[in-house]
């Protein structure tokens, strides 16, 4: 039975094997039929065959490694594994770099979270450094294996050539810009834009208004908050680390320089651009110039330097040049140009005072200038300042040293035709008194001392006082020369009375008067009294003898002899009075008090005698039919007329007193003809 079962199983296995063979035969037949169908289809499609033919070389190249020696393939496999390791690491870093793109390209990230943005940027910079350091090494490994494959014909030559070219380009262009596709540049651009935005948002000009007689007031400080300064410093540091320090400095100088410039221009600085050959034109602006320059240095530029130091704390090497640019943009050079324009004007006594004003302002700011504008970055400001100081010192000393000569030259000028005080006398009195008062005395002494030191000569305050007093005493000598130029001795006396009284009255109680001394002043007062008496004696006192009573006695009405004698004396008096009054009506006593006092003396010398004469003898003539020919004036008429004498006539020019200074060309110019109008500008 067991044998039967075994036989049955064996028979079953044979049947199953037969079925499997049949199945395989059927499948082979189906595959062959399909292949035949495809062959027939390909035979009918020439382009398809051509495509296959074109792919044959590539297929041949792909199977080439199969035909390569086993030993060469084994060595290539190891080299490939070693080259792919560094390359894979570089690719991971490169993927990480691109993972930072969303944050770094989002503008709001910079404004809302600067610290976070800088942290991400630091990651990018670190990754790029890693890529830059390792990309070339990985590329070298890959290039070595490509060379190995090419030398042993283990790959398609064209493929090897293309791959070698790409690897060579990768080695040459391994900079950050090539590795990150411009991501770092874009991030730095956003940082630079944020730097400019922060400056713009916190660089509003100061709200100021100008007061003519005071320091600029109503200032509302516009300071950059410390938190913003900190941000600016952080941004600047990162940009500088990536080669953008110059663009940051330029942006900072633009913003802050323009801000300070606008703040200053709000004070009204148009006068800084004024040009003229006449110091008188620029003179009114010098006081404002000094106030504005002091304000610009002490308040605006001082604050700007502190701000610049804070912002450039991490890059101190760039601070001086940046601050120098801010100062230049703010207009500090315009202030120096104005000073030079004044120094370039024609020589004039008032110019000396204005030059001293300029020197005083610069000298007060000397330490501030040295501190703010020291160093090579501010070389232009330093150079312009030194040039201005030298021009001011040279110009002031030149004018001062010529003053004495100019006063002497005025002796050749004719005196005023009306006998009044020459404007030169009035001007020199005020001018010299001003030179010996503060602040000009100390400033002028310092200026001349500096100038003399350049010539290795000494100078001191005592020498200055002596020089000024010599100018005044030289002017005194002019009085005698001028008085002799008058053809009328009476007018000469009037002139001398005027000038001596002017000296006494206008110098008494002044610094110059104290230096000249009381004896000197009393001498001028005595001269005034002397010439006043001489004026009266030589002119009006000569009329009183014409009203003499000699030959006239008490008489009865109708005595013809007495009447004729009174008529003759009144006629002579009237004729001489009219002539003298007409002549002296054109003369001037400059001082109002002296004019009234002199008129009073004239009245007292004439009117009482005339009144008495008319009271005693007037009735003889008044009854005559021709009385109007002889009784021309009443005593009251004479009183009124004589009190109108010597009054200044409005609009009448006064010529004596114009300085003429020779320029280097030895050509006389009217540089000091503004002397007359200058007198009113003296303080």
XYZ file of C-alpha atoms in Angstrom, residues 27 61 70 103 143 259 313 358 489 511 547 602 622 630:
14
model
C 5.170 33.032 -21.722
C 29.973 54.685 -21.950
C 38.201 45.019 -11.569
C 14.675 85.592 8.162
C 38.667 66.966 -9.046
C 20.726 118.297 10.344
C 32.771 103.367 19.447
C 36.921 138.327 14.829
C 40.802 185.518 12.740
C 39.594 155.908 30.081
C 26.642 203.186 20.510
C 27.035 187.857 22.901
C 11.483 207.477 16.355
C 17.603 203.949 11.637
